[in-house]
Coordinates of C-alpha atoms in Angstrom, one line a residue:
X1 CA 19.8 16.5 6.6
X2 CA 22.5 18.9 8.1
X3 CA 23.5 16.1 10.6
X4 CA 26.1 13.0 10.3
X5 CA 24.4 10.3 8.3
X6 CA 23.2 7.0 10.2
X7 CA 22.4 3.3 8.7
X8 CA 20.5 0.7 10.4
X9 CA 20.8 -2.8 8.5
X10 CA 17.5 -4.4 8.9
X11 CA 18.3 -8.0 9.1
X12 CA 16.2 -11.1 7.5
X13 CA 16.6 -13.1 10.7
X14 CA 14.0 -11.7 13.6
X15 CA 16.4 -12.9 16.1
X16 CA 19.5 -11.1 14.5
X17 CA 17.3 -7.6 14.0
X18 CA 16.1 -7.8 17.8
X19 CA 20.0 -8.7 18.7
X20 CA 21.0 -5.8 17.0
X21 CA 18.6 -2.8 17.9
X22 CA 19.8 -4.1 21.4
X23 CA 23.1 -3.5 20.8
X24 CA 22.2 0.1 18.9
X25 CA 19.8 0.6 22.3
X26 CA 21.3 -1.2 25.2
X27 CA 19.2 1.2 27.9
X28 CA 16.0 0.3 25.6
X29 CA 15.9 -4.0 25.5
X30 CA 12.7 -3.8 27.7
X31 CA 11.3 -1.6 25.1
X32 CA 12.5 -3.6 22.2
X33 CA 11.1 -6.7 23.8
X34 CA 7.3 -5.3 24.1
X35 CA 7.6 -4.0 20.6
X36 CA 8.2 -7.4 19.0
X37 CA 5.4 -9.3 21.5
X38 CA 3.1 -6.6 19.9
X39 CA 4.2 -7.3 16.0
X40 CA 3.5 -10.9 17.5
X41 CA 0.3 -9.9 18.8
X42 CA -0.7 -7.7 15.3
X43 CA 0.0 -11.2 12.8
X44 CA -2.7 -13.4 15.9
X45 CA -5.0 -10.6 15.6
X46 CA -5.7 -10.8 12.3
X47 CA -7.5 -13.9 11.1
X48 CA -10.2 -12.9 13.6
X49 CA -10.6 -9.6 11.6
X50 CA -10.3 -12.0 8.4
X51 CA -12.9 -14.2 9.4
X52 CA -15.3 -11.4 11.0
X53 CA -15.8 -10.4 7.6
X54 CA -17.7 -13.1 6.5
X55 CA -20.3 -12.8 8.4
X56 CA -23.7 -11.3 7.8
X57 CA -23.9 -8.0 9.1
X58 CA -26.3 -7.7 11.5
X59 CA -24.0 -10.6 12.8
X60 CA -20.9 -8.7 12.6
X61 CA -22.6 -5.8 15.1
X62 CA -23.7 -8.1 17.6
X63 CA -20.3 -9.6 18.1
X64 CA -18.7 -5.7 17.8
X65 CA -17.5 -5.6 21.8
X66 CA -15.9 -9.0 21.0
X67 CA -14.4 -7.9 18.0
X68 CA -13.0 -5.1 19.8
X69 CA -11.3 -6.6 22.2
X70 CA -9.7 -9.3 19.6
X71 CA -8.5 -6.2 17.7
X72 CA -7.6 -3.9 20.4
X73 CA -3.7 -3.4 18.5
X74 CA -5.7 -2.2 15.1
X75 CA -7.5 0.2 17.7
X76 CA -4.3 2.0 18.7
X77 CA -2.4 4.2 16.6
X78 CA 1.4 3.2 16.4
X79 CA 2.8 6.2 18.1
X80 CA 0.6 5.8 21.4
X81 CA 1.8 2.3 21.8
X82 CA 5.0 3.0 21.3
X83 CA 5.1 6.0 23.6
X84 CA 3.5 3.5 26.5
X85 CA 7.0 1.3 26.1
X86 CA 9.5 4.5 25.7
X87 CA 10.2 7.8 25.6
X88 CA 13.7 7.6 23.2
X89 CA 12.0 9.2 19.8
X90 CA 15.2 7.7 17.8
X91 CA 14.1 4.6 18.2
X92 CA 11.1 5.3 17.7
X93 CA 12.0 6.4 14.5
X94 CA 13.8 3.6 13.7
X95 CA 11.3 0.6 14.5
X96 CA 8.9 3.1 12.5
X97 CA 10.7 3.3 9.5
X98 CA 8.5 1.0 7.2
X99 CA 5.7 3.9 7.8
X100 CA 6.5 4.5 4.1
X101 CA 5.4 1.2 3.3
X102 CA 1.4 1.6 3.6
X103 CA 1.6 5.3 3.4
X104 CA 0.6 6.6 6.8
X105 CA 2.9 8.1 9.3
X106 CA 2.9 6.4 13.4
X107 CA 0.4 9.9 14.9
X108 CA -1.9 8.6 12.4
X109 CA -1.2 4.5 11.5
X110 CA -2.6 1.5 13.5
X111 CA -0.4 -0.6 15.2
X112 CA -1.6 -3.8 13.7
X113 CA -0.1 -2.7 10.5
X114 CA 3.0 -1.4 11.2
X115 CA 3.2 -4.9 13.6
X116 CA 2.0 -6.9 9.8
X117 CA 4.5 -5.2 7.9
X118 CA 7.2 -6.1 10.7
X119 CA 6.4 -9.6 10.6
X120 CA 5.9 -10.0 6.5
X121 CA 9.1 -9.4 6.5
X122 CA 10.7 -11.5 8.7
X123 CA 12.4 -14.2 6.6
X124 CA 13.6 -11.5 4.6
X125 CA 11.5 -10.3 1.4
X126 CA 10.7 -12.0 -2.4
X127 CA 11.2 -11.0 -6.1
X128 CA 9.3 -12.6 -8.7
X129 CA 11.7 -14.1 -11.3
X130 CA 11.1 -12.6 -14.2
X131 CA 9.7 -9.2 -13.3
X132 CA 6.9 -8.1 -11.9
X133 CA 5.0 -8.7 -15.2
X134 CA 4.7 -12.4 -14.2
X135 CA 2.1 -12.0 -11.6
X136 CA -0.2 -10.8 -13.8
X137 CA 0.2 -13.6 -16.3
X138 CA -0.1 -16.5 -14.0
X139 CA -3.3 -14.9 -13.1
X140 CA -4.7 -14.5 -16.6
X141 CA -4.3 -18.3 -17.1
X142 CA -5.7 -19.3 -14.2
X143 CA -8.6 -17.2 -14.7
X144 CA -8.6 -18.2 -18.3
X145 CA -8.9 -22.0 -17.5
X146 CA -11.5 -21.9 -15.1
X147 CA -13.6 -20.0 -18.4
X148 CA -13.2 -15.9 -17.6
X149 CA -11.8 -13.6 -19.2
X150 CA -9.1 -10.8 -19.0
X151 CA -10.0 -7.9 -21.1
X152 CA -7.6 -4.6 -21.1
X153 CA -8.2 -1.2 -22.0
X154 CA -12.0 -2.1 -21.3
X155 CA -12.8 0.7 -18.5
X156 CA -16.2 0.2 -16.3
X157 CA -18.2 3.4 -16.5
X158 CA -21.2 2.4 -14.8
X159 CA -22.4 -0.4 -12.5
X160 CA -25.7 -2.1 -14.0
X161 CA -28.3 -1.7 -10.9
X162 CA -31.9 -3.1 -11.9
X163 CA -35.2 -1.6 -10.5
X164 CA -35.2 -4.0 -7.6
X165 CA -31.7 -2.5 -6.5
X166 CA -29.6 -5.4 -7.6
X167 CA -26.3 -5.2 -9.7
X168 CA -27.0 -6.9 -12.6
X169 CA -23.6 -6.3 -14.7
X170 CA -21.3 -3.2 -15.7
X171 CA -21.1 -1.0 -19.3
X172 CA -17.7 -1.4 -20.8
X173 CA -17.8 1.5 -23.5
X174 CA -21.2 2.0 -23.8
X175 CA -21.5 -2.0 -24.1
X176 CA -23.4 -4.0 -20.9
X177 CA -21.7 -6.8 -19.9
X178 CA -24.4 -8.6 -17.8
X179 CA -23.3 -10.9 -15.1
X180 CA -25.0 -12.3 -11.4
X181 CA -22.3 -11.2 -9.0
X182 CA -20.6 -8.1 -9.5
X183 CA -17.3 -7.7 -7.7
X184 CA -15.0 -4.3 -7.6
X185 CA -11.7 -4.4 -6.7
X186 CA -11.1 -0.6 -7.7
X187 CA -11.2 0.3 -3.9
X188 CA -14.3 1.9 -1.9
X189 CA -14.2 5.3 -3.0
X190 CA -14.1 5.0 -7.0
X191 CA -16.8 1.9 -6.3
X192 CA -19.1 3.7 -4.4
X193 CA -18.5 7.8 -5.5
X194 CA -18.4 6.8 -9.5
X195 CA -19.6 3.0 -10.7
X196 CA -22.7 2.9 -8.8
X197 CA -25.3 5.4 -10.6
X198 CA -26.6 8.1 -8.7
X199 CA -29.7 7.4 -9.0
X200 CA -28.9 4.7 -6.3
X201 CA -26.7 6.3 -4.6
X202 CA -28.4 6.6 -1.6
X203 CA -28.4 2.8 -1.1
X204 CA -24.5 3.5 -0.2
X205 CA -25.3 6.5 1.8
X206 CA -23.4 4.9 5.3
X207 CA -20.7 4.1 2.4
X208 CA -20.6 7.5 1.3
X209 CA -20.6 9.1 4.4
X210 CA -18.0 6.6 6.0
X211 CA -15.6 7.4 3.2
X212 CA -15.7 11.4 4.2
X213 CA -14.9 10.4 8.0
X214 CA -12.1 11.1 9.7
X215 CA -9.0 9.2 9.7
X216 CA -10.4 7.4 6.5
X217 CA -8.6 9.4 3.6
X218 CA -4.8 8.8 3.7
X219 CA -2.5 11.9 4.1
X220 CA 0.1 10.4 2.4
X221 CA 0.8 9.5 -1.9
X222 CA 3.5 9.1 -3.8
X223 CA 5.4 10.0 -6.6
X224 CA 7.8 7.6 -8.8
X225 CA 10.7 7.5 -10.3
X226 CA 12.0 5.2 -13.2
X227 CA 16.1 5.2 -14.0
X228 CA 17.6 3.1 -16.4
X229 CA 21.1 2.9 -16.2
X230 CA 23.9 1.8 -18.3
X231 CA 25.9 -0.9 -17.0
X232 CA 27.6 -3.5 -20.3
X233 CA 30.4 -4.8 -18.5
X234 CA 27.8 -5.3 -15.6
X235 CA 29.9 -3.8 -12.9
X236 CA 28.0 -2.1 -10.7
X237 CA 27.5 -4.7 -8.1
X238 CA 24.1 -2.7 -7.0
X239 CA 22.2 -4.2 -4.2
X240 CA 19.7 -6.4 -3.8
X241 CA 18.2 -4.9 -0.6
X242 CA 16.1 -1.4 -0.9
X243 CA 17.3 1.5 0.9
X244 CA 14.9 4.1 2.9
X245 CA 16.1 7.8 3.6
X246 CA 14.5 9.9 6.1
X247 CA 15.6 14.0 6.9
X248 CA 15.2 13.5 10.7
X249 CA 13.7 10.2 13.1
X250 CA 10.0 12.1 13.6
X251 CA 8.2 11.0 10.4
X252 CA 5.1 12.9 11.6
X253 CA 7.5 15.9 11.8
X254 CA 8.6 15.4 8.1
X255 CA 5.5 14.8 6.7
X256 CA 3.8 18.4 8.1
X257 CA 6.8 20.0 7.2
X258 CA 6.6 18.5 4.0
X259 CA 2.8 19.8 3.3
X260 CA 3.0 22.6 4.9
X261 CA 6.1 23.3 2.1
X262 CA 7.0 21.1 -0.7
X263 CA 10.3 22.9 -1.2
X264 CA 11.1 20.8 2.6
X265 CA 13.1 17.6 2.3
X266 CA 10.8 14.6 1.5
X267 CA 9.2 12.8 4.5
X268 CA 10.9 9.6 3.1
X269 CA 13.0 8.1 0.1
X270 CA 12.7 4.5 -1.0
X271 CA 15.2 3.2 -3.3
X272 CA 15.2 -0.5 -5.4
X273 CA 17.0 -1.6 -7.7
X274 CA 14.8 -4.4 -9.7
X275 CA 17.6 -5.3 -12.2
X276 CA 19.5 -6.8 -9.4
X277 CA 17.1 -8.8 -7.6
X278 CA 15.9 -10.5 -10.6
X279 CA 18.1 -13.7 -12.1
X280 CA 16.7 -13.3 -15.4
X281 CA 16.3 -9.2 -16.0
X282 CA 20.9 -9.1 -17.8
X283 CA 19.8 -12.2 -19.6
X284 CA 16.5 -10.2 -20.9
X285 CA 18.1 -6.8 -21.1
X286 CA 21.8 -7.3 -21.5
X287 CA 24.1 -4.4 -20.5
X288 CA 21.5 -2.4 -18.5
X289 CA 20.2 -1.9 -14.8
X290 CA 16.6 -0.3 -13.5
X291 CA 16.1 1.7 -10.5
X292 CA 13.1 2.7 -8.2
X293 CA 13.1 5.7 -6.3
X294 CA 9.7 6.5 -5.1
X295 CA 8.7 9.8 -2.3
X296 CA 5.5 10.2 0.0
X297 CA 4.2 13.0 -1.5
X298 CA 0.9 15.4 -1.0
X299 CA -2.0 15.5 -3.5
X300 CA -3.0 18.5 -2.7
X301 CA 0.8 19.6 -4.4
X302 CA -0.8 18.8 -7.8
X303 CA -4.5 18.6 -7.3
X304 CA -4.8 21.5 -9.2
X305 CA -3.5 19.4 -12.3
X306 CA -5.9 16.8 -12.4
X307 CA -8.2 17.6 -14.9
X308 CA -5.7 18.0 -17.3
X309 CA -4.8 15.4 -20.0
X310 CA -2.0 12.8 -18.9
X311 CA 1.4 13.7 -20.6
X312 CA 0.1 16.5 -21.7
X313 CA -0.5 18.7 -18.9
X314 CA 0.9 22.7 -18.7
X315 CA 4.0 24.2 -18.2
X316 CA 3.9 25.0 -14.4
X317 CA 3.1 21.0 -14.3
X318 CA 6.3 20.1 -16.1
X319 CA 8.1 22.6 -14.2
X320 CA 6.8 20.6 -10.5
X321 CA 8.2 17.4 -12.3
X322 CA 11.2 18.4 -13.6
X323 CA 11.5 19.9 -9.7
X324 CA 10.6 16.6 -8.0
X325 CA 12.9 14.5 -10.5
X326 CA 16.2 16.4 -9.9
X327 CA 15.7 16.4 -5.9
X328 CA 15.3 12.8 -6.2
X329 CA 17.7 12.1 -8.4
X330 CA 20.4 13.8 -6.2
X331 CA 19.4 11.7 -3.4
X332 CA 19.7 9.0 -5.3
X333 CA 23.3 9.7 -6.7
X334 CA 24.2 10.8 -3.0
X335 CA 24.1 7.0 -1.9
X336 CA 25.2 6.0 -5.2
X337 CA 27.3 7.9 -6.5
X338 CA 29.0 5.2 -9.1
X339 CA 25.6 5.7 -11.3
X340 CA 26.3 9.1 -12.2
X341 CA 27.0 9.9 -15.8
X342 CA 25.9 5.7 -16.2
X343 CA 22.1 7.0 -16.7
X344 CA 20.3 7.6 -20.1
X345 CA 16.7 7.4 -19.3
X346 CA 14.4 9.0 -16.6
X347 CA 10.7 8.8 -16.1
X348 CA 8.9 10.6 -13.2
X349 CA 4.8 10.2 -11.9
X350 CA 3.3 12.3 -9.5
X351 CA 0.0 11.3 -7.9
X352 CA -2.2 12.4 -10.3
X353 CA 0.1 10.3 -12.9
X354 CA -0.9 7.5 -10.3
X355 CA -4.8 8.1 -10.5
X356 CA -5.0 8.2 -14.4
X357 CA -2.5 4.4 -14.6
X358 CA -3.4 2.9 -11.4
X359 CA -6.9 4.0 -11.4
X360 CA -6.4 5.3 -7.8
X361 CA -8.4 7.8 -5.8
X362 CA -6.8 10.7 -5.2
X363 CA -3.7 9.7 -6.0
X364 CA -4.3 7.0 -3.1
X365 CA -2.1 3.7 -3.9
X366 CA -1.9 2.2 -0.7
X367 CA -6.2 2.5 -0.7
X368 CA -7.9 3.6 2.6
X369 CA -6.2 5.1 5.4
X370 CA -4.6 2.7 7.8
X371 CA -5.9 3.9 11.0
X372 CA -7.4 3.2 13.8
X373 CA -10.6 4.5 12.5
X374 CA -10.5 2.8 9.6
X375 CA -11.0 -0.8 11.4
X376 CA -13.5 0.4 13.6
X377 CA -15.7 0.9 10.5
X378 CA -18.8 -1.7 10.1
X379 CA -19.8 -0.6 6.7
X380 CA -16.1 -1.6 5.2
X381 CA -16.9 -5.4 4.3
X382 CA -17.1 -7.3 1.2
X383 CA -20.7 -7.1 1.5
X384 CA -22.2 -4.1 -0.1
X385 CA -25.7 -2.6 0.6
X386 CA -26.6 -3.7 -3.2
X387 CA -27.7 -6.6 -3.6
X388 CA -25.1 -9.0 -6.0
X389 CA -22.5 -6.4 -5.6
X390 CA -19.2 -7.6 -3.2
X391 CA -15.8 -5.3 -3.2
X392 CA -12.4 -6.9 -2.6
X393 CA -8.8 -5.8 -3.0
X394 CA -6.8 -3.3 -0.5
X395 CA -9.7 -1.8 0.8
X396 CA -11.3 -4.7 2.5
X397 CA -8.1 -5.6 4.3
X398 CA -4.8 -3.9 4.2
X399 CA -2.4 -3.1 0.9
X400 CA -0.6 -5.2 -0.8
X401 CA -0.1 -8.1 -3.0
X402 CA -0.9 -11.0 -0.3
X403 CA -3.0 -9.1 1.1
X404 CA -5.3 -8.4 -2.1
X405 CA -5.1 -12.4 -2.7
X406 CA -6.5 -12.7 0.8
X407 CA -9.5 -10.3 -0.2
X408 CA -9.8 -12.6 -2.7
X409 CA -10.6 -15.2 -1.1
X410 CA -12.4 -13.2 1.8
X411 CA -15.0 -11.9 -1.1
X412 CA -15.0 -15.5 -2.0
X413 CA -16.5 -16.7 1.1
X414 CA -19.2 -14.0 1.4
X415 CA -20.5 -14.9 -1.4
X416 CA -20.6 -18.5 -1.2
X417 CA -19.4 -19.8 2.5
X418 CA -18.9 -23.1 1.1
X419 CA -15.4 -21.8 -1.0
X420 CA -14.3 -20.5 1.9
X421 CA -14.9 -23.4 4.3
X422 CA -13.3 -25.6 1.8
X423 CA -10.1 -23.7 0.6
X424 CA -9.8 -21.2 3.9
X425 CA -8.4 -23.9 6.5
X426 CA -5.6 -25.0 4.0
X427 CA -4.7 -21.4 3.4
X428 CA -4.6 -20.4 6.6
X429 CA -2.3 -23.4 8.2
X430 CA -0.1 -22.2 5.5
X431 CA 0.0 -19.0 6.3

């Protein structure tokens, strides 16, 4: 903001993208070198944190100093490694940039997920045919044939723990649902802080405890935009690559200025346009477009709000929407200018919005914090202090789709080694 605008084409090709931040940074190749051995290092790093998870805990202590020096790039936060290679903050900034994508800034992040997200998407990135809406119904028939069952609107109030401290089941709506193994994918804090009763809470004490830690809460949420967007003669031409803004290259910078005042420019803007990378979406909504524009926002901006009833909240709430949905949509319009008077419906979700549709915490998408401190933790494991009672999703590894599949079948293998022994090796040459 205030200064000339510059692009930097992230390319599919990892030998292209290094070619070309060379030419961007010819006094930095040395740099640029190091930075992609340590992406390297980050995707060799983690199948030992994968696998360490399986193990019994008292197992998983006593092989700590080993584990630590396995994971030494998860140890690190990303802007301390980066400052050991160089001192130019612009490039910094600019190998940085997917900070956005699991929500916490490079003072804060560990390197080993910054280095992940670099390498996921080498090869460039995927789009499931059909929409997003597929995944979920692949799922249900998988989980169908093998003789479960995918129930919706069917919110877990309670965890069912027996006298002997054992989960035994949830209550759906007041109705129990009894079951041997009880596994959460809802994410640590909502598991531990609200499903199991308090009157065994203090079974998760080191849980509870843990989650209140330092460098565990993540400083970062977001807030959503929805645009549809007329387009019959379908000539646009959007892309099919997403587009991330930034006001200056020191993310950290943004982000303070950001909370410290949410009048400041947003720490980040993401832009997608779904319509365009999906085949299928003109042939199953002819003559119109959809676009993403999401924002790292604060919580604390609309904690006050919480309590409130979703799309129904006050006045001074509408008026911090309506505030947060014209700043974005100028941005948006700024880099695509051919979309103004083309758009005829706009939908806008703050983080609280997120908490009551995505059943976060705190408005919390990505999960946990992805720090440093965060993989040091012991007590963050499939394995929970109650007997019967496993988590699995985000929280037991890192965000995201494949990496909530992989928590899958992590949770799988602590509760019966033989799954993972069987299925693991396949998945893992693969991968």
């Amino acid at each position: 903001s205030g200064v000339e605008k510059e692009a930097f084409p992230m390319h599919e090709d990892i030998k292209t993208q290094i070619a070309d931040m060379k030419a961007k940074f010819p006094d930095e190749r040395t740099a640029i070198d190091k930075y992609y051995r340590y992406v390297r290092i980050s995707q060799s790093q983690i199948p030992f944190h994968f696998v360490s998870m399986l193990f019994p805990r008292f197992l998983s202590t006593l092989l700590r100093p080993l584990g630590s020096s396995f994971l030494w790039i998860f140890q690190q936060t990303t802007l301390s490694l980066l400052n050991s290679i160089t001192s130019n903050k612009k490039l910094i900034g600019v190998l940085t940039y997917v900070w956005g994508d699991y929500g916490e800034p490079p003072s804060t992040s560990a390197f080993g997920v910054q280095g992940l997200l670099v390498d996921h998407w080498k090869g460039g990135a995927f789009y499931p045919k059909g929409g997003p809406e597929v995944i979920p119904r692949r799922m249900i028939r998988v989980i169908e044939k093998a003789g479960g069952k995918v129930m919706v609107r069917a919110p877990v109030s309670h965890i069912l723990v027996n006298d002997r401290g054992a989960a035994e089941g949830v209550c759906v709506k007041d109705v129990e649902v009894f079951a041997r193994k009880v596994v959460s994918s809802v994410g640590a804090p909502l598991t531990f802080k609200q499903l199991v009763p308090a009157h065994v809470r203090h079974l998760v004490h080191e849980q509870l405890e843990g989650l209140h830690a330092p460098g565990m809460t993540s400083r970062v949420s977001l807030t959503s935009m929805f645009v549809g967007i007329k387009d019959a003669a379908g000539e646009l031409q959007l892309p099919k690559s997403n587009l991330w803004r930034f006001p200056s290259y020191d993310h950290d910078a943004n982000v303070t200025a950001f909370r410290n005042d949410p009048a400041q420019p947003f720490p980040g803007l993401f832009i997608s346009f779904s319509s365009a990378k999906d085949p299928t979406y003109r042939l199953r909504h002819p003559g119109k477009q959809a676009a993403l524009v999401i924002a790292p926002t604060c919580y604390e901006h609309v904690e006050a709000f919480k309590d409130q009833r979703c799309m129904h909240r006050d006045k001074q709430y509408q008026a911090i929407k309506d505030g947060l949905k014209e700043r974005m949509l100028s941005e948006l319009l700024q880099e695509f200018p051919q979309l103004r008077d083309r758009i005829d419906f706009v939908d806008i979700g703050t983080p609280v919005t997120n908490d009551f549709f995505l059943g976060n915490y705190r408005g919390a998408c990505y999960g946990l914090a992805h720090t440093p401190e965060r993989y040091k933790a012991q007590w963050l494991r499939p394995q929970t202090p109650i007997a019967n009672l496993f988590l699995t999703g985000q929280d037991v590894l890192l965000c995201g789709i494949p990496s909530a599949m992989c928590t899958g079948l992590i949770t799988a293998g602590a509760i019966d080694m033989r799954l993972f022994l069987t299925v693991g090796p396949q998945l893992l040459m693969r991968g």
